[in-house]
Coordinates of C-alpha atoms and ligand atoms in Angstrom, one line a residue:
M1 CA -11.8 65.0 13.8
R2 CA -14.6 66.9 15.3
I3 CA -13.9 70.6 16.1
I4 CA -16.6 72.6 17.9
D5 CA -18.4 75.5 16.0
N6 CA -17.9 78.2 18.4
I7 CA -14.1 78.5 18.8
P8 CA -13.4 81.3 21.4
N9 CA -11.3 84.3 20.5
S10 CA -9.2 84.8 23.7
W11 CA -7.0 87.7 24.6
C12 CA -3.6 87.2 25.8
E13 CA -0.8 89.3 27.4
P14 CA 1.3 91.2 24.7
W15 CA 4.5 90.4 26.6
K16 CA 6.5 87.4 27.8
I17 CA 8.5 86.9 31.2
K18 CA 12.1 87.6 31.2
T19 CA 12.8 87.7 34.9
I20 CA 11.1 85.8 37.8
E21 CA 10.9 86.3 41.5
H22 CA 10.5 83.2 43.6
I23 CA 7.5 83.0 46.0
S24 CA 6.6 80.1 48.4
L25 CA 3.7 79.4 50.7
S26 CA 4.4 79.5 54.4
T27 CA 3.0 76.9 56.8
R28 CA -0.3 77.7 58.5
E29 CA 1.3 77.9 61.8
E30 CA 3.7 80.5 60.4
R31 CA 0.8 82.5 58.9
E32 CA -1.3 82.4 62.2
A33 CA 1.8 83.8 64.1
A34 CA 2.4 86.4 61.4
L35 CA -1.3 87.6 61.6
E36 CA -1.3 87.8 65.2
A37 CA 1.8 89.7 65.4
A38 CA 0.5 92.0 62.7
G39 CA -2.7 92.7 64.8
W40 CA -4.9 91.2 61.9
N41 CA -4.0 94.1 59.8
T42 CA -2.6 93.0 56.2
F43 CA -0.6 96.3 56.1
L44 CA 1.5 95.0 59.0
L45 CA 2.3 91.7 57.5
P46 CA 6.0 91.1 56.2
S47 CA 5.9 90.5 52.4
R48 CA 8.3 87.5 52.6
L49 CA 5.4 85.7 54.5
V50 CA 2.9 86.5 51.8
F51 CA 2.3 84.0 48.9
I52 CA 0.1 86.0 46.4
D53 CA 0.1 89.7 47.1
L54 CA -3.0 91.5 46.0
L55 CA -2.8 94.1 48.7
T56 CA -2.4 96.9 46.2
D57 CA -1.7 97.7 42.4
S58 CA 0.4 100.6 43.8
G59 CA 4.1 100.6 43.0
T60 CA 3.8 96.7 42.4
N61 CA 4.0 96.9 38.7
A62 CA 6.5 94.8 36.7
M63 CA 8.5 97.2 34.4
S64 CA 9.3 96.3 30.9
D65 CA 13.0 96.0 29.5
E66 CA 12.7 99.3 27.8
Q67 CA 11.7 100.8 31.2
W68 CA 14.8 99.3 32.9
A69 CA 16.7 100.7 30.0
A70 CA 15.5 104.1 31.0
I71 CA 16.5 103.5 34.4
M72 CA 20.2 102.8 33.3
T73 CA 20.2 106.0 31.2
G74 CA 18.6 108.2 33.9
D75 CA 20.1 111.7 34.1
E76 CA 20.5 112.5 37.9
A77 CA 21.3 116.1 37.5
Y78 CA 19.9 118.2 40.2
A79 CA 18.6 120.8 37.7
G80 CA 17.2 120.5 34.3
S81 CA 17.4 116.7 34.0
K82 CA 16.9 115.3 30.5
D83 CA 14.5 112.9 32.0
F84 CA 12.3 115.8 33.3
E85 CA 12.2 117.0 29.5
R86 CA 11.3 113.6 28.4
L87 CA 8.5 113.1 31.0
E88 CA 7.2 116.7 30.4
A89 CA 6.9 116.2 26.7
V90 CA 5.0 112.9 27.2
V91 CA 2.7 114.4 29.8
Q92 CA 1.9 117.4 27.4
E93 CA 1.2 115.1 24.6
V94 CA -0.6 112.3 26.2
Y95 CA -2.7 114.1 28.9
G96 CA -2.5 117.6 27.2
Y97 CA -1.7 119.8 30.2
K98 CA 1.0 122.5 29.8
H99 CA 2.6 122.3 33.2
L100 CA 4.3 119.1 34.8
I101 CA 4.9 119.3 38.5
P102 CA 6.7 116.0 39.5
T103 CA 6.1 114.7 43.0
H104 CA 7.3 111.6 45.0
Q105 CA 4.0 109.9 44.6
G106 CA 0.2 110.7 44.4
R107 CA -0.3 112.1 47.7
G108 CA 2.5 114.6 47.2
A109 CA 0.6 115.9 44.3
E110 CA -2.7 115.9 46.3
H111 CA -0.9 117.9 49.0
I112 CA 0.5 120.6 46.7
L113 CA -2.9 120.7 44.8
S114 CA -4.9 121.1 48.0
Q115 CA -2.6 123.7 49.5
T116 CA -2.7 125.7 46.2
L117 CA -6.4 125.7 45.7
I118 CA -8.4 125.3 48.9
R119 CA -9.3 128.1 51.4
K120 CA -10.3 127.2 54.8
G121 CA -14.1 126.4 54.9
Q122 CA -14.3 125.9 51.2
Y123 CA -16.1 122.7 49.8
V124 CA -14.5 120.1 47.6
P125 CA -17.2 117.9 46.0
G126 CA -16.0 114.6 44.6
N127 CA -17.1 111.3 43.2
M128 CA -16.6 109.2 46.5
Y129 CA -13.6 109.9 48.6
F130 CA -10.3 108.5 48.2
T131 CA -8.5 108.2 51.6
T132 CA -5.3 110.4 51.1
T133 CA -7.1 112.6 48.7
K134 CA -9.7 113.5 51.3
F135 CA -7.1 113.7 54.0
H136 CA -5.1 116.4 52.2
Q137 CA -8.4 118.4 51.2
E138 CA -9.4 118.4 55.0
Y139 CA -5.6 119.0 56.0
A140 CA -5.9 122.3 53.9
G141 CA -9.1 123.4 55.6
G142 CA -11.5 122.1 52.9
I143 CA -14.9 120.0 53.4
F144 CA -15.2 117.0 51.3
E145 CA -18.8 116.3 49.9
D146 CA -19.7 113.3 48.1
V147 CA -21.5 113.8 44.8
I148 CA -21.2 110.4 43.3
V149 CA -24.4 108.9 41.6
D150 CA -26.5 106.6 43.9
E151 CA -26.0 103.6 41.8
A152 CA -22.4 103.4 43.3
F153 CA -23.7 102.4 46.6
D154 CA -25.3 99.2 45.5
P155 CA -22.8 96.5 45.1
N156 CA -25.0 94.1 43.2
L157 CA -26.3 96.6 40.6
E158 CA -25.0 96.1 37.0
F159 CA -24.5 99.7 36.0
P160 CA -21.8 100.6 33.4
F161 CA -20.6 104.0 35.0
K162 CA -21.1 103.9 38.8
G163 CA -18.3 106.4 39.2
N164 CA -20.3 109.3 37.6
I165 CA -20.8 112.5 39.3
D166 CA -24.5 113.3 40.1
I167 CA -24.8 116.8 38.6
D168 CA -28.0 117.4 40.4
K169 CA -26.3 116.7 43.7
L170 CA -23.4 119.0 42.7
D171 CA -25.8 121.7 41.8
A172 CA -27.7 121.4 45.1
L173 CA -24.4 122.0 46.9
V174 CA -23.4 124.9 44.7
K175 CA -26.8 126.4 45.2
R176 CA -26.5 126.0 48.9
V177 CA -23.0 127.5 49.4
G178 CA -22.4 129.5 46.3
P179 CA -19.9 128.8 43.5
E180 CA -17.1 130.9 45.1
Q181 CA -17.3 128.4 48.1
I182 CA -16.3 125.5 45.9
A183 CA -12.5 125.2 45.8
Y184 CA -12.7 122.7 42.8
V185 CA -14.6 119.6 41.8
S186 CA -12.5 116.5 42.4
L187 CA -13.2 113.9 39.6
E188 CA -11.6 110.5 40.1
T189 CA -11.2 108.0 37.3
N190 CA -12.1 104.3 38.0
V191 CA -13.4 105.2 41.4
N192 CA -11.3 103.0 43.9
M193 CA -13.6 103.0 46.9
C194 CA -16.7 101.8 45.0
G195 CA -15.0 99.1 43.4
G196 CA -12.8 100.5 40.6
Q197 CA -15.9 101.7 38.7
P198 CA -15.3 104.2 35.8
I199 CA -16.9 107.6 34.9
S200 CA -18.4 107.9 31.3
M201 CA -17.1 110.6 28.8
A202 CA -20.5 112.1 28.7
N203 CA -20.4 112.7 32.4
A204 CA -17.2 114.3 32.3
R205 CA -18.3 116.5 29.5
A206 CA -21.5 117.5 31.4
L207 CA -19.5 118.2 34.3
H208 CA -17.2 120.4 32.3
E209 CA -20.2 122.4 30.8
Y210 CA -21.7 122.8 34.3
C211 CA -18.5 124.0 35.9
S212 CA -17.1 126.1 33.3
K213 CA -20.3 128.3 33.2
R214 CA -19.9 129.0 36.9
G215 CA -16.1 129.5 37.1
I216 CA -15.6 126.2 38.9
L217 CA -12.2 124.3 38.2
V218 CA -12.3 120.5 37.6
M219 CA -9.3 118.5 38.9
L220 CA -9.0 115.0 37.6
D221 CA -7.5 112.2 39.7
A222 CA -6.0 110.4 36.7
T223 CA -4.3 107.6 38.7
R224 CA -6.4 104.9 36.8
A225 CA -7.5 107.1 33.8
V226 CA -6.1 104.6 31.2
E227 CA -8.0 101.8 32.8
N228 CA -11.0 104.0 32.8
C229 CA -10.6 104.7 29.2
Y230 CA -10.8 101.1 28.4
F231 CA -14.3 100.9 29.8
I232 CA -15.4 104.0 27.8
K233 CA -14.0 102.3 24.7
T234 CA -15.8 99.1 25.4
R235 CA -19.1 100.3 27.0
E236 CA -19.9 103.9 25.9
P237 CA -21.8 104.4 22.5
G238 CA -19.4 106.1 19.9
Y239 CA -16.0 105.2 21.4
A240 CA -15.4 101.6 20.1
D241 CA -13.3 102.8 17.1
K242 CA -11.3 105.4 19.0
S243 CA -7.8 104.7 20.4
I244 CA -7.2 104.7 24.0
A245 CA -4.8 107.7 23.5
D246 CA -7.5 109.7 21.9
I247 CA -10.1 108.9 24.6
L248 CA -7.7 109.9 27.2
H249 CA -6.9 113.1 25.5
E250 CA -10.6 114.1 25.3
L251 CA -11.3 113.1 28.9
C252 CA -8.4 115.2 30.2
G253 CA -9.6 118.1 27.9
Y254 CA -12.7 118.4 30.1
T255 CA -10.6 119.2 33.1
D256 CA -8.2 121.9 34.4
G257 CA -5.4 119.8 35.7
C258 CA -4.9 116.4 37.3
T259 CA -3.1 114.5 40.0
I260 CA -1.6 111.1 39.4
S261 CA 0.0 108.4 41.4
G262 CA 2.4 107.1 38.8
K263 CA 2.5 103.8 40.8
K264 CA -0.6 102.5 39.0
D265 CA -1.4 103.2 35.4
C266 CA 2.1 104.6 34.6
L267 CA 3.6 101.2 35.2
V268 CA 6.4 102.2 37.6
N269 CA 7.1 101.5 41.2
I270 CA 7.4 105.2 42.5
G271 CA 6.5 108.6 41.4
G272 CA 3.6 110.9 40.8
F273 CA 2.7 114.2 39.5
L274 CA 0.4 117.3 39.5
A275 CA -0.3 118.8 35.9
L276 CA -2.0 122.1 35.4
R277 CA -3.1 124.2 32.5
D278 CA -3.0 127.5 34.1
D279 CA 0.3 129.5 34.3
K280 CA -0.5 131.3 37.5
L281 CA -1.6 128.2 39.4
A282 CA 1.5 126.4 38.2
L283 CA 3.6 129.1 39.5
R284 CA 2.0 128.9 43.0
A285 CA 2.3 125.2 42.9
R286 CA 5.9 125.1 42.1
E287 CA 6.7 127.5 45.0
L288 CA 5.1 124.8 47.3
L289 CA 6.8 122.1 45.4
V290 CA 10.3 123.4 46.1
A291 CA 9.7 123.5 49.7
F292 CA 7.7 120.3 50.2
E293 CA 9.2 118.0 47.5
G294 CA 12.2 119.2 45.5
L295 CA 13.4 121.4 42.8
Q296 CA 10.8 121.9 40.0
T297 CA 12.6 119.5 37.5
Y298 CA 12.5 116.5 39.7
G299 CA 10.1 117.4 42.5
G300 CA 10.1 114.0 44.4
M301 CA 11.6 111.7 41.6
A302 CA 15.0 110.5 40.7
G303 CA 15.9 111.3 37.0
R304 CA 15.9 107.5 36.2
D305 CA 12.3 107.2 37.7
M306 CA 11.1 110.1 35.5
G307 CA 12.5 108.3 32.5
A308 CA 10.9 104.9 33.3
M309 CA 7.6 106.7 33.9
A310 CA 7.7 108.4 30.5
V311 CA 8.3 105.0 28.8
G312 CA 5.5 103.4 31.1
I313 CA 2.9 106.1 30.1
L314 CA 3.4 105.3 26.4
E315 CA 3.3 101.6 26.9
S316 CA -0.1 101.9 29.0
L317 CA -1.9 103.4 26.0
H318 CA -1.5 100.2 23.7
Y319 CA -4.7 98.5 23.3
D320 CA -3.6 94.9 23.6
Y321 CA -1.9 95.8 26.9
I322 CA -4.9 97.5 28.4
R323 CA -7.2 94.9 27.3
A324 CA -5.2 92.1 28.9
R325 CA -4.9 94.3 32.0
V326 CA -8.6 94.8 32.6
E327 CA -9.6 91.4 31.3
Q328 CA -7.4 89.7 33.7
V329 CA -9.3 91.3 36.4
A330 CA -12.6 90.2 34.8
Y331 CA -11.1 86.6 34.6
L332 CA -10.8 86.7 38.4
G333 CA -14.3 88.0 38.7
K334 CA -15.7 85.3 36.5
R335 CA -13.9 82.6 38.6
L336 CA -15.4 84.0 41.8
D337 CA -18.8 84.1 40.2
S338 CA -18.6 80.5 39.1
F339 CA -18.0 79.6 42.8
G340 CA -20.8 81.9 44.0
V341 CA -18.7 84.4 45.9
P342 CA -20.4 87.6 46.6
I343 CA -18.5 90.4 44.7
V344 CA -19.1 94.0 43.5
R345 CA -20.7 94.4 40.1
P346 CA -19.7 95.1 37.4
Y347 CA -16.0 93.8 37.7
G348 CA -13.6 96.8 38.5
G349 CA -10.7 97.9 36.4
H350 CA -7.9 97.1 38.9
A351 CA -9.5 94.9 41.4
I352 CA -12.4 92.6 42.4
Y353 CA -14.1 93.5 45.6
L354 CA -15.6 90.9 47.9
N355 CA -19.0 92.0 49.4
A356 CA -18.3 91.5 53.2
K357 CA -21.9 92.3 54.1
Q358 CA -23.2 89.4 52.1
I359 CA -20.4 87.0 53.1
L360 CA -20.6 87.6 56.9
P361 CA -24.3 88.9 57.3
H362 CA -24.2 87.9 61.0
V363 CA -21.2 90.3 61.8
P364 CA -22.3 93.8 62.4
Q365 CA -20.2 96.5 60.6
E366 CA -18.7 98.0 63.7
K367 CA -17.0 94.5 64.2
Y368 CA -15.1 94.9 61.1
P369 CA -16.3 91.9 58.9
A370 CA -14.2 93.0 55.8
Q371 CA -11.0 93.4 57.9
R372 CA -11.7 89.9 59.3
I373 CA -12.1 88.3 55.8
A374 CA -8.8 89.9 54.8
G375 CA -7.2 88.1 57.6
E376 CA -9.0 84.8 56.9
L377 CA -7.9 84.9 53.3
Y378 CA -4.3 85.4 54.4
L379 CA -4.7 82.3 56.9
E380 CA -6.3 80.2 54.2
A381 CA -3.7 80.5 51.4
G382 CA -1.2 83.2 52.1
V383 CA -3.2 85.7 49.9
R384 CA -2.9 89.2 51.0
S385 CA -5.9 91.7 50.3
M386 CA -7.1 94.9 51.8
E387 CA -10.1 96.1 53.7
R388 CA -12.1 98.8 52.0
G389 CA -15.0 99.5 54.4
I390 CA -15.6 100.9 57.9
V391 CA -11.8 100.8 59.0
S392 CA -10.8 102.7 55.8
A393 CA -13.6 105.2 56.2
G394 CA -12.3 106.4 59.7
R395 CA -14.3 108.9 61.9
D396 CA -16.1 112.3 61.6
H397 CA -15.2 115.4 63.4
D398 CA -17.4 114.3 66.3
G399 CA -15.4 111.1 66.6
N400 CA -18.2 108.8 65.3
E401 CA -17.4 106.1 63.0
Y402 CA -18.5 106.6 59.4
K403 CA -20.5 103.6 58.3
P404 CA -20.0 103.4 54.5
A405 CA -22.7 101.6 52.6
L406 CA -19.9 99.5 51.1
E407 CA -18.0 97.0 53.3
L408 CA -15.5 95.5 50.9
V409 CA -12.3 93.5 50.7
R410 CA -10.2 94.4 47.7
L411 CA -8.3 91.9 45.7
T412 CA -6.1 94.1 43.6
L413 CA -4.1 93.0 40.7
P414 CA -0.5 94.2 40.2
R415 CA 0.1 95.0 36.5
R416 CA 2.1 92.3 34.5
V417 CA 2.9 90.3 37.6
Y418 CA 0.6 87.3 38.2
T419 CA -0.9 84.6 35.7
Q420 CA -4.2 83.1 35.4
S421 CA -3.2 80.1 37.7
H422 CA -2.3 82.4 40.4
L423 CA -5.8 83.8 40.2
D424 CA -7.2 80.3 40.1
V425 CA -5.6 79.7 43.6
V426 CA -6.8 83.0 44.8
S427 CA -10.3 82.5 43.8
E428 CA -10.5 79.0 45.3
A429 CA -9.2 80.3 48.7
C430 CA -11.9 83.0 48.7
A431 CA -14.5 80.3 47.9
R432 CA -13.1 78.2 50.9
V433 CA -13.3 81.1 53.2
C434 CA -16.9 81.8 52.2
K435 CA -17.7 78.1 52.7
R436 CA -16.7 78.2 56.4
A437 CA -18.4 81.8 56.8
D438 CA -20.7 80.7 59.7
S439 CA -17.8 79.9 61.9
I440 CA -16.1 83.3 61.2
N441 CA -16.9 86.2 63.8
G442 CA -15.6 89.9 63.5
L443 CA -12.8 91.7 65.2
K444 CA -12.2 94.2 68.1
M445 CA -10.0 97.1 67.3
V446 CA -7.3 97.4 70.1
H447 CA -5.3 100.2 68.6
E448 CA -6.4 103.1 66.6
P449 CA -4.3 105.8 65.0
G450 CA -5.8 109.4 64.8
S451 CA -5.9 109.6 60.9
L452 CA -5.6 107.1 58.1
R453 CA -6.1 104.6 60.7
F454 CA -6.4 101.6 58.4
F455 CA -2.7 101.6 57.5
Q456 CA -1.6 100.9 61.2
A457 CA -4.7 99.9 63.3
R458 CA -4.4 96.6 65.2
F459 CA -7.2 94.1 66.0
E460 CA -8.0 91.0 67.9
P461 CA -10.4 88.3 66.8
L462 CA -13.7 87.8 68.3
G463 CA -14.6 84.1 69.2
V464 CA -16.7 81.8 67.0
P465 CA -20.3 83.2 66.6
A466 CA -23.0 81.6 68.7
P467 CA -25.1 79.0 66.8
G468 CA -28.0 80.7 65.1
A469 CA -26.3 84.1 65.2
K470 CA -26.3 84.3 61.3
K471 CA -30.0 83.5 61.1
A472 CA -30.9 86.1 63.9
M473 CA -28.9 88.9 62.1
A474 CA -30.5 87.9 58.7
A475 CA -33.9 87.9 60.4
A476 CA -33.2 91.4 62.1
S477 CA -32.0 93.1 59.0
R478 CA -35.0 92.0 56.9
Ligands
F0G1 N1 -5.8 108.6 44.1 C1 -6.1 107.3 44.1 C2 -7.4 107.0 43.3 C3 -5.5 106.3 44.7 O1 -5.8 104.9 44.5 C4 -4.2 106.6 45.3 C5 -3.5 105.4 45.9 C6 -3.8 107.7 45.4 C7 -4.6 108.8 44.9 C8 -2.6 108.1 46.2 O2 -1.4 107.8 45.5 O3 -0.3 106.0 46.9 O4 0.9 107.2 45.1 O5 0.3 108.4 47.2 N2 -3.8 104.3 46.0 C9 -3.2 103.1 46.7 C10 -4.1 102.1 46.7 C11 -2.4 103.3 47.9 O6 -3.8 100.9 47.2 O7 -5.3 102.1 46.2 P1 -0.1 107.3 46.1

């Protein structure tokens, strides 16, 4: 017998599978017809024709037996549900905010927060935009200003905290417009649009110091805060021995409130909330809540959903769980790396992002290369992904398309749903698409909704690129 010296010490999921849902691969002809009918928009594909669904990690979580038990014992009282009390206690303990304002999902909380805090013409600086967050800030009359660090815009740069706020950029804005013209600073954890990249605790602390001196509020988008805390634990000096719960508590401590889409970190399929420290703000927010969402003790959620969320939040804090979650994403990243597929570095917390500019250098951004790759990946293996580039960015007030530095395709992993073999299939499909990149052209947009266009826009494929197009484009961009 000869056993190797360096035996690996692998992680594995701290759960086993009790219920399964069948999936099957459609034929190439079925997928071609489905993609055409969907106008090359993966949001418009029927899920029954998707094999492996990496569209989003939102609401696609598998719940535990204990969460299903909470569903069965949910209290559906219109007022004063026991599950509100249960969720309120968990939110107060885990996140440390006094007031829980439950909403139907994250954007419901963003709506209430924006309407509560933003006066017309005020600025809302943030670490890159998120689509619905920015929509609600602008809908309330605010002006979004990106103050993320420059490192975020380079997909190939290995930098541990690409989500950080650049305090100098923030300071320049504050000096330009005055602190009273800042509605609040919007601080997102594991920044979605730049590749699921975390913020550091040092950055949150520095931001808190800067803002509290000037009377500026900091509002956390804690949608993926637990995943962010895993990166703090594994990357930031001084946090290796702290629990995820302690790290999360400290992080929230530097902020005045948070919005959360419970459909991610909280391990449920629907729900969200706004949480606030200040009594007066909470009073104002609750007035809007009863008009737009529902009574203050359910907002937008059924009693059972609040119960399942309370259990999910506690489960999400277990180290073995969060390690398996984030390391599964890294597993997909490593497989793609081994094939040479260009992806955003470092690996994100909830998703791996393909770098479309590098995969299709011959397709200009206004021909939607990332949207096209998402379509090709579906044709290749029934894998559903999502564009996060020029289509998602939309247009400015003058009607010009924003041209974001990052043109990405997001492969998003639902929590506790897929196995490593699913990810083997996904990574091989990506490699095959990249292998035939020379023959792939862009898309033409044929239907464009006025806002949040990526959800419902429709496209038609452009023909095979002319021979030599790739070389000419590469030469032009040099
Ligand atoms: N904030 C972030 C960072 C998000 O990623 C999302 C949703 C929201 C807020 C809004 O929450 O969907 O519950 O209303 N992100 C989903 C995604 C849609 O696919 O990334 P919601």
